CSV table of C-alpha atoms and ligand atoms in Angstrom, one decimal:
chain,number,residue,atom,x,y,z
A,22,MET,CA,0.0,0.0,0.0
A,23,LYS,CA,1.2,3.5,-0.9
A,24,ILE,CA,0.3,6.3,1.5
A,25,LEU,CA,-0.1,9.9,0.7
A,26,VAL,CA,0.0,12.5,3.5
A,27,VAL,CA,-1.4,16.0,2.6
A,28,GLY,CA,-0.5,18.8,5.0
A,29,LEU,CA,2.8,18.6,6.9
A,30,GLY,CA,2.1,20.3,10.2
A,31,TYR,CA,2.4,18.6,13.5
A,32,VAL,CA,-0.1,15.9,12.7
A,33,GLY,CA,1.0,15.3,9.0
A,34,ILE,CA,4.7,15.1,9.5
A,35,THR,CA,4.4,12.7,12.5
A,36,THR,CA,1.9,10.6,10.7
A,37,ALA,CA,4.2,10.4,7.7
A,38,LEU,CA,7.2,9.4,9.9
A,39,TYR,CA,5.1,6.8,11.7
A,40,PHE,CA,4.2,5.0,8.5
A,41,ALA,CA,7.6,5.5,6.9
A,42,ASP,CA,9.3,4.0,10.0
A,43,LYS,CA,7.0,1.0,9.6
A,44,GLY,CA,8.4,0.5,6.1
A,45,TYR,CA,5.7,2.1,4.0
A,46,GLU,CA,6.6,4.4,1.1
A,47,VAL,CA,5.0,7.7,2.1
A,48,LEU,CA,4.3,10.5,-0.4
A,49,CYS,CA,4.1,13.9,1.1
A,50,LEU,CA,2.4,17.1,-0.2
A,51,ASP,CA,2.3,20.6,1.3
A,52,LYS,CA,1.6,23.8,-0.4
A,53,ASP,CA,4.3,25.4,1.7
A,54,ASN,CA,7.5,24.8,-0.4
A,55,ASP,CA,9.7,25.8,2.5
A,56,LYS,CA,8.4,22.8,4.5
A,57,ILE,CA,9.1,20.5,1.6
A,58,LYS,CA,12.7,21.9,1.1
A,59,LYS,CA,13.4,21.5,4.8
A,60,ILE,CA,12.4,17.8,4.8
A,61,GLN,CA,14.5,17.3,1.7
A,62,ASN,CA,17.5,18.8,3.5
A,63,GLY,CA,16.9,16.4,6.4
A,64,GLU,CA,15.5,19.2,8.7
A,65,SER,CA,12.2,19.3,10.6
A,66,PRO,CA,9.6,21.7,9.3
A,67,ILE,CA,8.3,22.1,12.9
A,68,TYR,CA,9.9,22.6,16.3
A,69,GLU,CA,9.5,19.2,17.8
A,70,PRO,CA,11.9,16.7,19.5
A,71,CYS,CA,13.0,13.6,17.5
A,72,VAL,CA,11.4,14.7,14.2
A,73,GLU,CA,14.7,15.6,12.5
A,74,GLU,CA,16.3,12.3,13.5
A,75,LEU,CA,13.3,10.3,12.1
A,76,ILE,CA,13.3,12.3,8.9
A,77,LYS,CA,17.0,11.4,8.4
A,78,LYS,CA,16.5,7.8,9.4
A,79,ASN,CA,13.5,7.3,7.0
A,80,LYS,CA,14.7,9.5,4.1
A,81,THR,CA,14.3,6.8,1.5
A,82,ASN,CA,10.6,6.2,2.5
A,83,ILE,CA,9.6,9.9,2.7
A,84,ILE,CA,8.9,11.0,-0.9
A,85,THR,CA,8.6,14.8,-1.4
A,86,ASN,CA,9.8,15.3,-4.9
A,87,ILE,CA,6.6,14.3,-6.5
A,88,SER,CA,3.9,16.2,-8.4
A,89,LYS,CA,0.4,16.6,-7.0
A,90,LYS,CA,-1.0,14.7,-9.9
A,91,GLU,CA,1.4,11.8,-9.6
A,92,ALA,CA,1.0,11.6,-5.8
A,93,TYR,CA,-2.8,11.2,-6.1
A,94,HIS,CA,-2.4,8.7,-8.9
A,95,GLN,CA,-0.2,6.5,-6.9
A,96,ALA,CA,-1.8,6.7,-3.5
A,97,ASP,CA,-3.9,3.8,-2.0
A,98,VAL,CA,-4.5,5.6,1.2
A,99,ILE,CA,-4.6,9.4,1.6
A,100,PHE,CA,-4.2,10.9,5.0
A,101,ILE,CA,-5.7,14.5,5.2
A,102,THR,CA,-3.8,16.3,7.9
A,103,VAL,CA,-4.4,20.0,7.0
A,104,GLY,CA,-5.3,22.6,9.5
A,105,THR,CA,-8.9,23.5,10.4
A,106,PRO,CA,-8.4,26.9,12.1
A,107,GLN,CA,-11.1,28.8,13.8
A,108,ASP,CA,-13.1,31.2,11.6
A,109,GLU,CA,-14.5,34.5,12.8
A,110,LYS,CA,-17.6,32.9,14.1
A,111,GLY,CA,-15.8,30.3,16.2
A,112,ASN,CA,-16.5,27.4,13.7
A,113,ALA,CA,-13.8,25.1,12.3
A,114,ASN,CA,-12.8,26.5,8.9
A,115,LEU,CA,-12.8,23.5,6.6
A,116,SER,CA,-11.6,25.3,3.4
A,117,PHE,CA,-8.2,23.5,3.4
A,118,ILE,CA,-9.9,20.2,3.7
A,119,TYR,CA,-12.2,20.9,0.8
A,120,ASP,CA,-9.3,22.2,-1.3
A,121,VAL,CA,-7.8,18.7,-0.9
A,122,ILE,CA,-11.1,17.1,-1.8
A,123,LYS,CA,-11.1,19.1,-5.1
A,124,ASP,CA,-7.7,17.6,-5.9
A,125,VAL,CA,-8.9,14.1,-5.0
A,126,ILE,CA,-11.8,14.6,-7.4
A,127,GLU,CA,-9.5,15.8,-10.1
A,128,PHE,CA,-6.7,13.3,-9.8
A,129,VAL,CA,-7.5,10.1,-8.0
A,130,ASN,CA,-8.0,7.4,-10.7
A,131,LYS,CA,-8.2,4.1,-8.7
A,132,ASP,CA,-9.8,2.7,-5.6
A,133,CYS,CA,-8.5,4.4,-2.4
A,134,THR,CA,-9.2,5.2,1.2
A,135,ILE,CA,-9.3,8.8,2.4
A,136,VAL,CA,-8.4,9.1,6.1
A,137,ILE,CA,-9.4,12.4,7.9
A,138,LYS,CA,-7.0,13.0,10.7
A,139,SER,CA,-7.7,16.8,10.9
A,140,THR,CA,-10.1,17.8,13.6
A,141,VAL,CA,-13.5,18.2,11.9
A,142,PRO,CA,-17.1,18.8,13.0
A,143,VAL,CA,-19.4,15.8,13.2
A,144,GLY,CA,-20.8,15.0,9.8
A,145,THR,CA,-17.8,16.3,7.8
A,146,CYS,CA,-16.8,12.8,6.6
A,147,ASP,CA,-20.4,12.2,5.4
A,148,ASN,CA,-20.3,15.5,3.6
A,149,ILE,CA,-17.0,14.7,1.9
A,150,GLU,CA,-18.4,11.4,0.8
A,151,LYS,CA,-21.4,13.2,-0.8
A,152,ILE,CA,-19.3,15.7,-2.5
A,153,ILE,CA,-17.1,13.0,-4.0
A,154,LYS,CA,-20.1,10.9,-5.1
A,155,THR,CA,-21.7,13.9,-6.8
A,156,ASN,CA,-18.6,15.2,-8.6
A,157,LEU,CA,-16.5,12.1,-9.4
A,158,ASN,CA,-17.5,10.6,-12.7
A,159,ARG,CA,-15.0,7.7,-12.7
A,160,ASN,CA,-16.1,4.2,-11.7
A,161,ILE,CA,-13.9,3.8,-8.6
A,162,ASN,CA,-14.5,3.3,-4.9
A,163,ILE,CA,-13.4,6.0,-2.5
A,164,ASP,CA,-14.0,5.3,1.1
A,165,ILE,CA,-13.8,8.0,3.8
A,166,VAL,CA,-12.6,7.2,7.3
A,167,SER,CA,-12.3,9.3,10.4
A,168,ASN,CA,-9.1,8.7,12.4
A,169,PRO,CA,-8.6,11.7,14.8
A,170,GLU,CA,-5.3,12.5,16.2
A,171,PHE,CA,-4.5,13.0,19.9
A,172,LEU,CA,-0.9,14.1,20.0
A,173,ALA,CA,0.3,17.0,22.1
A,174,GLN,CA,2.9,19.3,20.8
A,175,GLY,CA,6.3,18.7,22.4
A,176,ASN,CA,5.5,15.0,22.7
A,177,ALA,CA,4.2,14.5,19.2
A,178,ILE,CA,6.5,11.6,18.2
A,179,ASN,CA,5.8,9.6,21.3
A,180,ASP,CA,2.1,10.3,21.1
A,181,THR,CA,2.0,9.2,17.5
A,182,PHE,CA,4.2,6.1,17.8
A,183,ASN,CA,2.5,5.0,21.1
A,184,PRO,CA,-1.0,6.6,21.1
A,185,SER,CA,-3.3,6.2,24.1
A,186,ARG,CA,-5.8,4.7,21.6
A,187,ILE,CA,-6.4,4.6,17.9
A,188,ILE,CA,-10.0,5.7,17.1
A,189,ILE,CA,-11.2,4.6,13.7
A,190,GLY,CA,-14.6,5.6,12.3
A,191,THR,CA,-15.6,3.6,9.2
A,192,GLU,CA,-18.9,2.8,7.4
A,193,ASN,CA,-17.9,-0.4,5.6
A,194,ASP,CA,-15.7,-3.5,6.0
A,195,ARG,CA,-13.5,-2.6,3.1
A,196,SER,CA,-12.1,0.5,4.7
A,197,LYS,CA,-12.1,-1.2,8.2
A,198,ASN,CA,-9.8,-3.8,6.8
A,199,VAL,CA,-7.5,-1.2,5.2
A,200,MET,CA,-7.2,0.5,8.6
A,201,SER,CA,-6.6,-2.7,10.5
A,202,GLU,CA,-3.8,-3.5,8.1
A,203,LEU,CA,-2.3,0.0,8.4
A,204,TYR,CA,-2.2,-0.2,12.2
A,205,LYS,CA,-1.3,-3.9,12.3
A,206,GLY,CA,1.3,-4.6,15.0
A,207,THR,CA,0.7,-1.5,17.2
A,208,ASN,CA,0.5,-2.0,20.9
A,209,SER,CA,-2.2,0.6,21.2
A,210,GLU,CA,-5.9,-0.4,21.3
A,211,LYS,CA,-7.7,0.0,18.0
A,212,VAL,CA,-11.2,1.2,18.7
A,213,PHE,CA,-13.6,0.9,15.8
A,214,MET,CA,-16.9,2.8,15.6
A,215,ASP,CA,-19.0,4.8,13.1
A,216,ARG,CA,-17.6,8.0,11.6
A,217,ARG,CA,-19.8,10.5,13.4
A,218,SER,CA,-18.9,9.1,16.8
A,219,SER,CA,-15.3,9.1,15.9
A,220,GLU,CA,-15.4,12.8,14.9
A,221,LEU,CA,-17.1,13.6,18.2
A,222,VAL,CA,-14.6,11.6,20.3
A,223,LYS,CA,-11.9,14.2,19.3
A,224,TYR,CA,-13.9,17.2,20.4
A,225,ALA,CA,-15.3,15.6,23.5
A,226,SER,CA,-11.7,14.6,24.6
A,227,ASN,CA,-10.2,18.0,24.0
A,228,CYS,CA,-13.1,19.8,25.7
A,229,PHE,CA,-13.0,17.5,28.7
A,230,LEU,CA,-9.3,18.3,29.1
A,231,ALA,CA,-10.0,22.0,28.7
A,232,LEU,CA,-12.8,21.7,31.3
A,233,LYS,CA,-10.4,19.9,33.7
A,234,LEU,CA,-7.9,22.7,33.4
A,235,SER,CA,-10.5,25.4,33.9
A,236,TYR,CA,-11.9,23.6,36.9
A,237,ILE,CA,-8.5,23.3,38.6
A,238,ASN,CA,-7.8,27.0,37.8
A,239,GLU,CA,-11.0,28.0,39.5
A,240,ILE,CA,-10.2,25.8,42.5
A,241,ALA,CA,-6.8,27.5,42.6
A,242,ASN,CA,-8.3,30.9,42.6
A,243,ILE,CA,-10.6,29.9,45.4
A,244,SER,CA,-7.7,28.3,47.3
A,245,GLU,CA,-5.7,31.5,47.1
A,246,LEU,CA,-8.5,33.5,48.7
A,247,LEU,CA,-8.9,30.9,51.4
A,248,GLY,CA,-5.2,30.8,52.1
A,249,VAL,CA,-5.0,27.2,51.0
A,250,ASN,CA,-2.2,25.8,48.8
A,251,ILE,CA,-3.6,24.4,45.6
A,252,GLU,CA,-0.7,21.9,45.3
A,253,ASN,CA,-1.9,20.2,48.5
A,254,VAL,CA,-5.4,20.1,47.2
A,255,VAL,CA,-4.4,18.6,43.8
A,256,LYS,CA,-2.2,16.0,45.6
A,257,GLY,CA,-5.1,15.0,47.8
A,258,MET,CA,-7.5,14.8,44.9
A,259,SER,CA,-5.1,12.8,42.7
A,260,TYR,CA,-5.3,9.6,44.8
A,261,ASP,CA,-8.8,9.0,43.4
A,262,SER,CA,-8.2,7.1,40.2
A,263,ARG,CA,-11.4,8.5,38.8
A,264,ILE,CA,-9.8,12.0,39.0
A,265,GLY,CA,-6.2,11.0,38.2
A,266,LYS,CA,-3.2,13.2,38.6
A,267,GLU,CA,-2.7,14.4,35.0
A,268,PHE,CA,-3.7,17.7,33.7
A,269,LEU,CA,-4.3,19.3,37.0
A,270,LYS,CA,-1.6,21.9,36.9
A,271,CYS,CA,-3.2,25.3,37.5
A,272,GLY,CA,-1.8,28.4,35.7
A,273,VAL,CA,-2.6,31.4,33.5
A,274,GLY,CA,-5.1,29.5,31.4
A,275,PHE,CA,-4.7,27.2,28.5
A,276,GLY,CA,-3.7,28.2,25.0
A,277,GLY,CA,-2.5,26.6,21.9
A,278,SER,CA,-4.0,25.8,18.5
A,279,CYS,CA,-6.5,23.2,19.8
A,280,PHE,CA,-8.3,23.7,23.1
A,281,PRO,CA,-9.6,27.2,22.5
A,282,LYS,CA,-10.5,26.4,18.9
A,283,ASP,CA,-12.1,23.0,19.6
A,284,THR,CA,-14.1,24.3,22.6
A,285,ASN,CA,-15.6,27.1,20.5
A,286,ALA,CA,-16.2,24.7,17.6
A,287,LEU,CA,-18.1,22.2,19.9
A,288,ILE,CA,-20.2,25.1,21.3
A,289,ASN,CA,-21.2,25.9,17.7
A,290,ILE,CA,-21.7,22.3,16.7
A,291,SER,CA,-24.1,21.9,19.7
A,292,LYS,CA,-25.9,25.2,18.9
A,293,ASN,CA,-26.4,24.0,15.3
A,294,VAL,CA,-28.4,21.0,16.7
A,295,GLY,CA,-30.3,23.3,19.1
A,296,TYR,CA,-28.3,22.7,22.2
A,297,ASN,CA,-26.8,25.6,24.2
A,298,SER,CA,-24.2,24.1,26.5
A,299,GLU,CA,-23.7,26.4,29.4
A,300,LEU,CA,-20.9,24.2,30.7
A,301,LEU,CA,-18.9,24.5,27.4
A,302,ASN,CA,-19.5,28.3,27.3
A,303,SER,CA,-18.2,28.6,30.8
A,304,ILE,CA,-14.9,26.9,29.9
A,305,ILE,CA,-14.2,29.8,27.5
A,306,THR,CA,-15.2,32.5,29.9
A,307,SER,CA,-13.3,31.0,32.8
A,308,ASN,CA,-10.2,30.6,30.6
A,309,GLU,CA,-10.4,34.2,29.2
A,310,LYS,CA,-10.5,35.4,32.8
A,311,GLN,CA,-7.6,33.2,33.8
A,312,ARG,CA,-5.4,34.4,31.0
A,313,LEU,CA,-5.6,37.9,32.5
A,314,ILE,CA,-4.9,36.8,36.1
A,315,LEU,CA,-1.3,38.1,36.2
A,316,LEU,CA,-2.3,41.4,34.7
A,317,ASN,CA,-5.0,41.8,37.4
A,318,LYS,CA,-2.5,41.0,40.1
A,319,ALA,CA,0.0,43.5,38.5
A,320,LYS,CA,-2.7,46.2,38.5
A,321,LYS,CA,-3.0,45.9,42.2
A,322,ILE,CA,0.7,46.8,42.5
A,323,PHE,CA,1.1,49.5,39.9
A,324,GLU,CA,-1.3,52.3,39.2
A,325,SER,CA,0.0,52.7,35.7
A,326,PHE,CA,2.4,50.6,33.5
A,327,LYS,CA,3.5,53.6,31.5
A,328,ASN,CA,7.3,53.5,31.0
A,329,LYS,CA,7.6,50.7,33.5
A,330,LYS,CA,10.2,48.1,32.6
A,331,ILE,CA,8.4,44.8,32.5
A,332,ALA,CA,10.2,41.5,32.0
A,333,ILE,CA,8.1,38.8,30.3
A,334,LEU,CA,9.5,35.3,30.7
A,335,GLY,CA,7.9,32.7,28.3
A,336,LEU,CA,6.0,33.5,25.2
A,337,ALA,CA,5.1,30.0,23.9
A,338,PHE,CA,1.7,28.6,24.9
A,339,LYS,CA,3.5,25.9,26.8
A,340,PRO,CA,7.2,24.7,27.2
A,341,ASN,CA,9.1,22.8,24.5
A,342,THR,CA,7.4,24.4,21.6
A,343,ASP,CA,7.9,27.6,19.6
A,344,ASP,CA,4.1,27.9,19.1
A,345,ILE,CA,2.5,31.1,20.3
A,346,ARG,CA,-1.0,30.5,19.1
A,347,GLU,CA,-3.5,31.6,21.7
A,348,SER,CA,-0.6,32.0,24.2
A,349,PRO,CA,-1.6,33.7,27.4
A,350,ALA,CA,1.5,35.8,27.3
A,351,LEU,CA,0.3,37.5,24.1
A,352,LYS,CA,-3.0,38.6,25.6
A,353,ASN,CA,-1.1,40.3,28.5
A,354,ILE,CA,1.5,41.8,26.2
A,355,LYS,CA,-1.2,43.5,24.1
A,356,TYR,CA,-2.6,45.2,27.1
A,357,LEU,CA,0.9,46.3,28.4
A,358,VAL,CA,1.9,47.6,25.0
A,359,ASP,CA,-1.3,49.7,24.8
A,360,GLU,CA,-0.5,51.0,28.3
A,361,GLU,CA,3.0,52.1,27.0
A,362,ALA,CA,5.0,49.7,29.2
A,363,ASN,CA,8.6,48.9,28.1
A,364,ILE,CA,8.5,45.2,27.6
A,365,TYR,CA,11.7,43.0,27.7
A,366,ALA,CA,10.7,39.5,26.6
A,367,TYR,CA,12.6,36.3,26.7
A,368,ASP,CA,11.6,32.8,25.5
A,369,PRO,CA,14.1,30.0,24.6
A,370,LYS,CA,12.3,29.2,21.3
A,371,ALA,CA,9.3,31.4,20.6
A,372,MET,CA,10.8,34.8,20.1
A,373,GLU,CA,11.1,34.6,16.3
A,374,ASN,CA,7.3,33.8,16.1
A,375,CYS,CA,6.5,36.6,18.5
A,376,LYS,CA,8.5,39.1,16.5
A,377,LYS,CA,6.1,38.6,13.6
A,378,ILE,CA,3.3,40.0,15.8
A,379,TYR,CA,5.2,42.4,18.0
A,380,PRO,CA,8.3,43.5,16.2
A,381,ASN,CA,9.0,46.3,18.5
A,382,LEU,CA,9.4,44.6,21.9
A,383,ASN,CA,12.8,44.4,23.4
A,384,TYR,CA,13.8,40.7,22.8
A,385,CYS,CA,16.5,39.6,25.2
A,386,ILE,CA,19.3,37.0,24.9
A,387,ASN,CA,18.6,35.4,28.3
A,388,ILE,CA,16.6,35.7,31.5
A,389,GLU,CA,19.2,38.0,33.2
A,390,ASP,CA,19.0,40.3,30.2
A,391,ALA,CA,15.2,40.5,30.5
A,392,ILE,CA,15.0,41.1,34.2
A,393,LYS,CA,17.9,43.5,34.6
A,394,ASP,CA,16.6,46.8,36.2
A,395,ALA,CA,13.0,45.6,35.7
A,396,ASP,CA,10.1,47.0,37.8
A,397,LEU,CA,8.2,43.7,37.4
A,398,CYS,CA,8.7,40.2,36.1
A,399,MET,CA,5.8,38.1,34.7
A,400,ILE,CA,6.2,34.4,34.0
A,401,PHE,CA,3.9,32.8,31.4
A,402,THR,CA,5.6,29.5,30.4
A,403,GLU,CA,7.3,27.0,32.6
A,404,TRP,CA,10.4,26.3,30.5
A,405,ASN,CA,12.9,24.3,32.4
A,406,GLU,CA,15.4,27.1,32.0
A,407,ILE,CA,13.0,29.4,33.9
A,408,LYS,CA,12.2,26.8,36.6
A,409,LYS,CA,16.0,26.2,37.1
A,410,PHE,CA,16.9,29.9,37.2
A,411,GLN,CA,18.7,31.0,40.4
A,412,CYS,CA,16.0,33.0,42.2
A,413,ASN,CA,18.4,35.2,44.0
A,414,LYS,CA,19.2,36.8,40.7
A,415,TYR,CA,15.8,38.3,40.6
A,416,LYS,CA,16.7,40.1,43.8
A,417,GLU,CA,20.2,41.0,42.5
A,418,LEU,CA,19.2,42.3,39.1
A,419,MET,CA,15.7,43.7,39.2
A,420,LYS,CA,15.0,47.3,40.2
A,421,ASN,CA,12.0,46.1,42.2
A,422,PRO,CA,12.2,42.3,42.9
A,423,ILE,CA,8.5,41.6,42.1
A,424,VAL,CA,7.8,38.4,40.4
A,425,LEU,CA,4.3,37.3,39.2
A,426,ASP,CA,4.5,33.7,38.3
A,427,GLY,CA,1.7,32.2,36.2
A,428,ARG,CA,3.1,28.7,36.3
A,429,ASN,CA,4.2,28.2,39.9
A,430,CYS,CA,7.8,27.7,38.9
A,431,TYR,CA,9.3,28.5,42.3
A,432,ASP,CA,9.0,27.6,46.0
A,433,VAL,CA,7.0,30.3,47.8
A,434,ALA,CA,9.0,30.1,51.1
A,435,GLU,CA,12.3,30.3,49.2
A,436,MET,CA,11.2,33.4,47.4
A,437,GLU,CA,10.2,34.9,50.7
A,438,ARG,CA,13.5,34.0,52.2
A,439,ILE,CA,15.4,35.7,49.4
A,440,GLY,CA,13.3,38.8,49.8
A,441,ILE,CA,11.3,38.8,46.6
A,442,ARG,CA,7.7,39.9,46.4
A,443,TYR,CA,6.3,36.8,44.8
A,444,ASP,CA,2.8,35.9,43.8
A,445,SER,CA,1.8,32.8,41.9
A,446,ILE,CA,-1.4,30.9,41.2
A,447,GLY,CA,-3.4,29.3,44.1
A,448,ARG,CA,-0.7,29.7,46.6
A,449,LYS,CA,0.2,32.1,49.4
A,450,ARG,CA,1.5,35.5,48.4
A,451,ASN,CA,4.4,37.3,50.0
B,8,UGA,C1,-3.9,19.2,23.0
B,8,UGA,C2,-4.2,17.8,23.6
B,8,UGA,O1,-3.5,17.6,24.8
B,8,UGA,C3,-3.9,16.7,22.6
B,8,UGA,O2,-4.4,15.5,23.1
B,8,UGA,C4,-4.7,17.0,21.3
B,8,UGA,O3,-4.4,16.0,20.3
B,8,UGA,C5,-4.2,18.3,20.8
B,8,UGA,O4,-4.5,19.4,21.7
B,8,UGA,C6,-4.9,18.6,19.5
B,8,UGA,O5,-6.1,18.7,19.4
B,8,UGA,O6,-4.2,18.6,18.4
B,8,UGA,P1,-1.6,20.7,22.8
B,8,UGA,O7,-2.5,21.8,22.4
B,8,UGA,O8,-0.4,20.4,22.1
B,8,UGA,O9,-2.5,19.3,22.8
B,8,UGA,O10,-1.2,21.0,24.3
B,8,UGA,P2,-1.4,20.5,25.8
B,8,UGA,O11,-0.2,19.9,26.3
B,8,UGA,O12,-2.7,19.7,25.9
B,8,UGA,O13,-1.6,21.9,26.5
B,8,UGA,C7,-2.7,22.8,26.2
B,8,UGA,C8,-2.6,24.0,27.2
B,8,UGA,O14,-3.0,23.6,28.5
B,8,UGA,C9,-1.3,24.7,27.3
B,8,UGA,O15,-1.5,26.1,27.3
B,8,UGA,C10,-0.8,24.2,28.7
B,8,UGA,O16,0.1,25.1,29.3
B,8,UGA,C11,-2.1,24.0,29.4
B,8,UGA,N1,-2.0,23.1,30.6
B,8,UGA,C12,-1.8,21.7,30.3
B,8,UGA,C13,-2.1,23.5,31.9
B,8,UGA,O17,-2.3,24.7,32.1
B,8,UGA,N2,-2.0,22.6,32.9
B,8,UGA,C14,-1.9,21.3,32.7
B,8,UGA,O18,-1.9,20.5,33.6
B,8,UGA,C15,-1.7,20.8,31.3
């Protein structure tokens, strides 16, 4: 079987590498030529551990020098892994998916299976099937399968090679057999169901995780007011296996390209069938509020931010990625820029991406450079480099040693001992 992967973002490149590593010949298409060139040079098109090594290891199985027409002619299985960003109304924008379907209709000339890995609203596979049936006038069988992806950025290779589960939504035995063959030999459970259920599994999973985060953030906010330490509360909760200990780290709210987008999309999917989910709506409102929590703490300390030197540590939406999409740091930066603060920002990997949005911030070479003479330091991402930073340097280098930590990187008592005014999330202030 020859596999074609269309769209080489986080999902596409890791899918391509997974099958190439299993010995399949994988044809790759992306409209961004820079990505293709990078892969051809043995480089990763995304910032993600292990991707480059696997591209080098599997270079004979990863085929990028192929025309669109030839790729669609040769493919037995087509994985669609293009983005489905949020549109202005909060729906998933499916235009990239439908562009690929146009190419399928134009070029595919033999039986094949199309696998939708992109996150798509319930019913999208059915709709794709209808469009193909209506517009394809060749006598071939094209099956549509839903196979959502559950990888988290920063752990993409591990999540793809050892997924928690493989959800496969099919409507006939032919495509079910193809998928069984493709995922033969995996240690992960293969869970077969109908396509619509499979499409909803993805949204229900992401929104549940978003809900869990918003819940613990709310409990953290309450803990702080009660003088209780959220870390003790989480520890105590985590012994209950129904609750678990994962995904209970409170902070400045969730970001990234998935949770905010998918929660909004599920709200709209529900509305379209006449259901207004107050719970889903509250995830968004709670998270919006949480993302401004450091700013609100800062407002209690400073009457105005005008001409204040503010160090921003961490721009990425989480550590180990250069991705700044929906990053809590950006929300706060926007406000501070409007207030004419002087921002000195540092992030180990995400500064280049941030420069595209805020070219005029002062980008620093390291943490020391950012905090030197600062009136205030705000921490938005728990990079190891930030967590391991020697805290006494805040005292030594800052004009006012005031640290607002949105990721609970440091020990409260230690900061107090050093003489730093330190406030974090759901813990005692000093
Ligand atoms: C998320 C899901 O975890 C994946 O399962 C899913 O496949 C992916 O979305 C997707 O739909 O493609 P990702 O957005 O890469 O993955 O990042 P996460 O690690 O889930 O983090 C999301 C946000 O939650 C980050 O801002 C992170 O800082 C925050 N977070 C995470 C917390 O605040 N506390 C935690 O305990 C965990």
